[in-house]
GROMACS .gro file of C-alpha atoms in nm:
model
  289
    1MET     CA    1   0.014  -0.015   0.003
    2PRO     CA    2   0.169   0.326  -0.114
    3LEU     CA    3   0.170   0.607   0.151
    4LEU     CA    4   0.156   0.954   0.025
    5LEU     CA    5   0.392   1.202   0.243
    6THR     CA    6   0.269   1.549   0.186
    7LEU     CA    7   0.333   1.904   0.296
    8LEU     CA    8  -0.016   2.076   0.345
    9PHE     CA    9  -0.066   2.427   0.511
   10GLY     CA   10   0.277   2.371   0.701
   11THR     CA   11   0.177   2.038   0.823
   12TRP     CA   12   0.328   1.706   0.684
   13ILE     CA   13   0.062   1.446   0.644
   14MET     CA   14   0.075   1.073   0.561
   15VAL     CA   15  -0.203   0.957   0.300
   16ALA     CA   16  -0.255   0.583   0.213
   17TYR     CA   17  -0.412   0.411  -0.078
   18ILE     CA   18  -0.438   0.078  -0.191
   19LEU     CA   19  -0.281  -0.073  -0.515
   20LEU     CA   20  -0.437  -0.406  -0.609
   21PRO     CA   21  -0.423  -0.619  -0.945
   22MET     CA   22  -0.700  -0.653  -1.176
   23THR     CA   23  -0.764  -0.991  -1.022
   24ILE     CA   24  -0.712  -1.116  -0.665
   25ASP     CA   25  -0.802  -1.383  -0.428
   26MET     CA   26  -0.898  -1.202  -0.120
   27HIS     CA   27  -0.821  -1.490   0.105
   28GLU     CA   28  -0.441  -1.423   0.006
   29PHE     CA   29  -0.469  -1.046   0.017
   30ASN     CA   30  -0.145  -0.887   0.162
   31LEU     CA   31  -0.043  -0.519   0.177
   32ASP     CA   32   0.284  -0.419   0.013
   33THR     CA   33   0.386  -0.064   0.157
   34GLU     CA   34   0.595   0.235  -0.008
   35LEU     CA   35   0.610   0.585   0.092
   36ILE     CA   36   0.535   0.829  -0.194
   37PRO     CA   37   0.611   1.188  -0.127
   38THR     CA   38   0.388   1.456  -0.226
   39ILE     CA   39   0.417   1.845  -0.145
   40ASN     CA   40   0.098   2.047  -0.154
   41GLY     CA   41  -0.072   1.772  -0.289
   42GLN     CA   42   0.179   1.711  -0.605
   43ARG     CA   43   0.303   1.376  -0.619
   44MET     CA   44   0.666   1.396  -0.615
   45GLY     CA   45   0.766   1.063  -0.763
   46ASN     CA   46   0.837   0.723  -0.625
   47SER     CA   47   1.098   0.543  -0.379
   48LYS     CA   48   1.342   0.573  -0.688
   49ARG     CA   49   1.366   0.928  -0.679
   50ILE     CA   50   1.413   0.948  -0.296
   51ILE     CA   51   1.724   0.696  -0.376
   52LEU     CA   52   1.809   0.945  -0.628
   53LEU     CA   53   1.835   1.233  -0.365
   54GLU     CA   54   1.995   1.038  -0.102
   55ASN     CA   55   2.280   0.962  -0.328
   56ILE     CA   56   2.286   1.318  -0.442
   57GLN     CA   57   2.344   1.408  -0.095
   58ARG     CA   58   2.608   1.146  -0.046
   59PHE     CA   59   2.820   1.213  -0.340
   60GLY     CA   60   2.740   1.555  -0.439
   61SER     CA   61   2.755   1.418  -0.821
   62ILE     CA   62   2.458   1.336  -1.060
   63THR     CA   63   2.664   1.084  -1.231
   64GLN     CA   64   2.795   0.892  -0.935
   65ALA     CA   65   2.390   0.908  -0.798
   66ALA     CA   66   2.243   0.786  -1.119
   67LYS     CA   67   2.497   0.485  -1.104
   68ALA     CA   68   2.416   0.418  -0.741
   69VAL     CA   69   2.032   0.398  -0.818
   70PRO     CA   70   2.069   0.274  -1.080
   71MET     CA   71   1.949   0.466  -1.357
   72SER     CA   72   2.078   0.646  -1.678
   73TYR     CA   73   2.249   0.979  -1.648
   74LYS     CA   74   1.939   1.149  -1.870
   75ALA     CA   75   1.667   0.973  -1.653
   76ALA     CA   76   1.848   1.107  -1.331
   77TRP     CA   77   1.850   1.459  -1.500
   78ASP     CA   78   1.491   1.426  -1.604
   79ALA     CA   79   1.394   1.326  -1.232
   80ILE     CA   80   1.555   1.635  -1.106
   81ASP     CA   81   1.391   1.843  -1.341
   82ALA     CA   82   1.043   1.695  -1.240
   83LEU     CA   83   1.101   1.723  -0.893
   84ASN     CA   84   1.227   2.094  -0.890
   85ASN     CA   85   0.930   2.183  -1.129
   86LEU     CA   86   0.683   2.033  -0.876
   87ALA     CA   87   0.801   2.171  -0.572
   88PRO     CA   88   0.741   2.496  -0.415
   89GLN     CA   89   1.109   2.555  -0.372
   90PRO     CA   90   1.408   2.364  -0.541
   91LEU     CA   91   1.507   2.028  -0.415
   92VAL     CA   92   1.841   2.021  -0.594
   93VAL     CA   93   2.077   2.282  -0.722
   94ARG     CA   94   2.361   2.224  -0.971
   95GLN     CA   95   2.685   2.405  -0.960
   96THR     CA   96   2.873   2.389  -1.317
   97GLY     CA   97   3.232   2.442  -1.405
   98GLY     CA   98   3.536   2.275  -1.208
   99GLN     CA   99   3.777   1.970  -1.298
  100GLY     CA  100   3.497   1.741  -1.221
  101GLY     CA  101   3.226   1.893  -1.437
  102GLY     CA  102   3.029   2.053  -1.161
  103LYS     CA  103   2.864   1.949  -0.860
  104SER     CA  104   2.481   1.899  -0.764
  105ALA     CA  105   2.367   1.932  -0.382
  106LEU     CA  106   2.037   1.913  -0.207
  107THR     CA  107   1.888   2.274  -0.106
  108THR     CA  108   1.796   2.334   0.268
  109TYR     CA  109   1.441   2.234   0.172
  110GLY     CA  110   1.530   1.934   0.006
  111ALA     CA  111   1.758   1.805   0.279
  112ALA     CA  112   1.452   1.878   0.504
  113PHE     CA  113   1.209   1.699   0.280
  114LEU     CA  114   1.442   1.396   0.262
  115GLN     CA  115   1.495   1.399   0.672
  116TYR     CA  116   1.115   1.392   0.708
  117TYR     CA  117   1.071   1.118   0.456
  118HIS     CA  118   1.318   0.910   0.644
  119THR     CA  119   1.135   0.976   0.979
  120MET     CA  120   0.807   0.865   0.841
  121GLN     CA  121   0.955   0.556   0.698
  122GLN     CA  122   1.051   0.441   1.016
  123ARG     CA  123   0.712   0.497   1.178
  124HIS     CA  124   0.479   0.358   0.912
  125GLN     CA  125   0.516  -0.028   0.983
  126GLN     CA  126   0.279   0.021   1.275
  127LEU     CA  127   0.026   0.199   1.086
  128MET     CA  128   0.041  -0.053   0.779
  129GLN     CA  129  -0.052  -0.310   1.011
  130GLN     CA  130  -0.364  -0.103   1.134
  131LEU     CA  131  -0.469  -0.059   0.801
  132HIS     CA  132  -0.439  -0.417   0.706
  133ASN     CA  133  -0.671  -0.492   1.016
  134GLU     CA  134  -0.937  -0.244   0.924
  135SER     CA  135  -0.910  -0.202   0.535
  136ASP     CA  136  -1.233  -0.246   0.304
  137HIS     CA  137  -1.120  -0.458   0.012
  138SER     CA  138  -1.437  -0.427  -0.177
  139HIS     CA  139  -1.355  -0.096  -0.338
  140TYR     CA  140  -1.001  -0.229  -0.498
  141ASN     CA  141  -1.133  -0.180  -0.856
  142LEU     CA  142  -1.220   0.178  -0.794
  143TRP     CA  143  -0.851   0.240  -0.669
  144GLN     CA  144  -0.691   0.069  -0.936
  145LYS     CA  145  -0.861   0.352  -1.186
  146MET     CA  146  -0.773   0.639  -0.958
  147ASN     CA  147  -0.376   0.536  -0.951
  148LEU     CA  148  -0.312   0.710  -1.282
  149ASP     CA  149   0.024   0.820  -1.423
  150LEU     CA  150   0.034   1.119  -1.672
  151SER     CA  151   0.219   1.079  -1.998
  152ALA     CA  152   0.273   1.453  -2.037
  153ASP     CA  153   0.662   1.532  -2.054
  154ASN     CA  154   0.606   1.879  -1.870
  155GLN     CA  155   0.443   1.913  -1.535
  156LEU     CA  156   0.460   2.234  -1.387
  157ALA     CA  157   0.321   2.341  -1.043
  158GLY     CA  158   0.182   2.685  -0.993
  159THR     CA  159  -0.087   2.898  -0.835
  160VAL     CA  160  -0.396   3.046  -1.020
  161SER     CA  161  -0.332   3.405  -1.031
  162ARG     CA  162  -0.637   3.538  -1.261
  163VAL     CA  163  -0.923   3.398  -1.441
  164VAL     CA  164  -1.050   3.592  -1.751
  165LYS     CA  165  -1.416   3.468  -1.779
  166GLY     CA  166  -1.591   3.430  -2.125
  167LYS     CA  167  -1.932   3.285  -2.215
  168VAL     CA  168  -1.798   2.973  -2.366
  169ASN     CA  169  -1.406   2.984  -2.247
  170HIS     CA  170  -1.218   3.099  -1.972
  171GLU     CA  171  -0.842   3.210  -1.987
  172VAL     CA  172  -0.660   3.091  -1.666
  173HIS     CA  173  -0.310   3.241  -1.551
  174LEU     CA  174  -0.108   3.002  -1.378
  175ARG     CA  175   0.190   3.166  -1.178
  176LEU     CA  176   0.498   2.975  -1.135
  177SER     CA  177   0.752   2.972  -0.855
  178SER     CA  178   1.000   3.138  -1.101
  179GLY     CA  179   0.759   3.436  -1.137
  180GLN     CA  180   0.654   3.361  -1.494
  181GLU     CA  181   0.295   3.291  -1.607
  182LEU     CA  182   0.146   3.041  -1.831
  183VAL     CA  183  -0.193   3.091  -1.976
  184ALA     CA  184  -0.417   2.812  -2.063
  185ILE     CA  185  -0.765   2.833  -2.236
  186LEU     CA  186  -1.032   2.604  -2.082
  187THR     CA  187  -1.395   2.569  -2.110
  188ARG     CA  188  -1.648   2.741  -1.872
  189HIS     CA  189  -1.778   2.408  -1.792
  190SER     CA  190  -1.428   2.269  -1.705
  191CYS     CA  191  -1.317   2.576  -1.485
  192GLU     CA  192  -1.657   2.564  -1.280
  193GLN     CA  193  -1.616   2.171  -1.245
  194MET     CA  194  -1.255   2.209  -1.142
  195GLU     CA  195  -1.323   2.521  -0.918
  196LEU     CA  196  -1.055   2.709  -1.071
  197THR     CA  197  -1.027   3.053  -0.882
  198GLU     CA  198  -0.734   3.296  -0.795
  199GLY     CA  199  -0.536   3.149  -0.528
  200VAL     CA  200  -0.592   2.774  -0.596
  201ASP     CA  201  -0.294   2.566  -0.669
  202ALA     CA  202  -0.297   2.342  -1.001
  203LEU     CA  203  -0.060   2.165  -1.239
  204ALA     CA  204   0.001   2.249  -1.596
  205LEU     CA  205   0.054   1.987  -1.836
  206ILE     CA  206   0.251   2.026  -2.156
  207GLN     CA  207   0.352   1.787  -2.440
  208ALA     CA  208   0.713   1.836  -2.544
  209SER     CA  209   0.587   1.835  -2.910
  210ALA     CA  210   0.352   2.121  -2.854
  211ILE     CA  211   0.627   2.370  -2.764
  212ILE     CA  212   0.802   2.555  -3.069
  213LEU     CA  213   1.140   2.705  -3.020
  214ALA     CA  214   1.254   3.046  -3.166
  215ARG     CA  215   1.555   3.272  -3.143
  216PRO     CA  216   1.478   3.591  -2.930
  217THR     CA  217   1.437   3.862  -3.193
  218PRO     CA  218   1.329   4.234  -3.142
  219ASN     CA  219   1.026   4.340  -3.316
  220PHE     CA  220   0.926   3.997  -3.382
  221ASN     CA  221   0.539   3.972  -3.319
  222LEU     CA  222   0.387   3.634  -3.273
  223SER     CA  223   0.033   3.505  -3.208
  224ALA     CA  224   0.114   3.231  -2.953
  225ARG     CA  225  -0.010   3.320  -2.629
  226ASN     CA  226   0.285   3.195  -2.412
  227GLN     CA  227   0.614   3.333  -2.501
  228ILE     CA  228   0.836   3.226  -2.263
  229ARG     CA  229   1.229   3.313  -2.235
  230GLY     CA  230   1.468   3.081  -2.103
  231ARG     CA  231   1.838   2.940  -2.150
  232ILE     CA  232   1.896   2.586  -2.298
  233ARG     CA  233   2.011   2.377  -2.041
  234ARG     CA  234   2.099   2.052  -2.260
  235ILE     CA  235   2.013   1.902  -2.594
  236ASP     CA  236   1.951   1.522  -2.614
  237THR     CA  237   2.006   1.438  -2.990
  238GLY     CA  238   1.853   1.126  -3.137
  239ALA     CA  239   1.828   0.980  -3.497
  240VAL     CA  240   1.523   1.188  -3.586
  241ASN     CA  241   1.428   1.422  -3.290
  242SER     CA  242   1.602   1.627  -3.022
  243VAL     CA  243   1.488   1.695  -2.685
  244VAL     CA  244   1.608   2.072  -2.575
  245THR     CA  245   1.545   2.126  -2.191
  246VAL     CA  246   1.528   2.511  -2.121
  247ASP     CA  247   1.606   2.660  -1.792
  248LEU     CA  248   1.338   2.889  -1.671
  249GLY     CA  249   1.499   2.977  -1.349
  250ALA     CA  250   1.433   2.894  -0.981
  251GLU     CA  251   1.549   2.552  -1.096
  252LEU     CA  252   1.217   2.495  -1.321
  253SER     CA  253   1.259   2.377  -1.678
  254LEU     CA  254   1.039   2.299  -1.992
  255SER     CA  255   1.153   2.027  -2.261
  256ALA     CA  256   1.068   2.091  -2.636
  257SER     CA  257   1.071   1.812  -2.867
  258ILE     CA  258   1.176   1.930  -3.218
  259THR     CA  259   1.329   1.751  -3.536
  260ARG     CA  260   1.702   1.705  -3.535
  261HIS     CA  261   1.710   1.885  -3.846
  262SER     CA  262   1.566   2.202  -3.684
  263ALA     CA  263   1.806   2.182  -3.400
  264GLU     CA  264   2.082   2.184  -3.641
  265THR     CA  265   1.972   2.442  -3.855
  266MET     CA  266   1.917   2.660  -3.558
  267GLN     CA  267   2.256   2.582  -3.452
  268LEU     CA  268   2.118   2.548  -3.080
  269GLU     CA  269   2.383   2.506  -2.806
  270SER     CA  270   2.363   2.477  -2.456
  271GLY     CA  271   2.366   2.827  -2.268
  272ASP     CA  272   2.184   2.982  -2.579
  273GLU     CA  273   1.900   3.220  -2.484
  274ILE     CA  274   1.582   3.088  -2.638
  275MET     CA  275   1.212   3.145  -2.657
  276LEU     CA  276   0.954   2.878  -2.591
  277LEU     CA  277   0.610   2.935  -2.767
  278ILE     CA  278   0.296   2.759  -2.626
  279LYS     CA  279  -0.041   2.800  -2.751
  280ALA     CA  280  -0.293   2.867  -2.469
  281PRO     CA  281  -0.525   2.588  -2.585
  282SER     CA  282  -0.227   2.314  -2.580
  283ILE     CA  283  -0.171   2.347  -2.193
  284ILE     CA  284  -0.393   2.106  -1.984
  285LEU     CA  285  -0.465   2.205  -1.626
  286GLY     CA  286  -0.512   1.959  -1.345
  287ARG     CA  287  -0.582   2.012  -0.982
  288LEU     CA  288  -0.548   1.758  -0.674
  289ARG     CA  289  -0.797   1.787  -0.381
   0.00000   0.00000   0.00000
C-alpha cells in the first residue's frame, strides 16, 4: 500500500491508498508498502527518486548518484527537473564548472524534505498493520482506476493568479515559482467543475511536441499566447528528434521536442537564450483535491 507523504498548510501528512491487481484472491490478500512523497498535494515521484536524492546528498554528483540508483544519466536529470518543477522550492541545485564538470547538492528545503521522509519511513510499519486490519477490500477496482500516471512530458506546479471569464471559454493564468505565468484556455464548464479560482494550486501539463522554439528577435510579433524566455540547459539528440531542455530560472525547466534537422539548422547549443512558444489551448490544467 503506497503512502503519500505530503506537506499541506505547513503540516506534514501521510495519506495511504491501496494498489491492487485486476484480479485478486481476497483470502491471499497482503499489503505491500511504499512511501510516496507529495508536496502541497503534488506527487513528487516514487521511492526511486528518493534514492536518487539520497545519493546526490551522499556523492554531490549526478553521475555517481545515477549509477548508485541505478538509472541512466538522462533519467536522473529528468527526475531532478521534474522534482524541482513540482516543488514550491528547489530540492536540488547544480553548480557548473570545475575539474569534475560541476557538482549538485540538496537545498536546505530538499534536505529537510528527505529527512522527514526518513522519519516517516521508520514509523509507517505500525500504521500498515492497522490499515491491514481495518481495510475494506471491496473497493479495489476503484482504487485501481484512480492510480493514474500522466504521460505529459512537462508538469509544472503553480498557483492560479487570474481567471478571465468568457461565455464559452475561460482564460486561466497560472503563476510559477519562477515568477513567470502560463496562460491556458479552458471551457467554462471545465473551470467551474474544477473550481479554478484565484489562489488555487494547479498543475500545468504540456507535451514536449506542443512547444515551438525560436531565437529571441526584436520587433518579432507572434500570435502564441505564451512566449517564455529561458536558456538551453541541455540537448538530447536522437536519430530523428532532439529534446531541448530549457532553464526557466528557480530550477524550473521545460522540454521541447523538435526535429534533429531543426536543431542543427538553428545551431542550438547549451547556454543559448531561447524563446518557448506555447499556444494557450495546448496547456492542460489539473488539480489535486
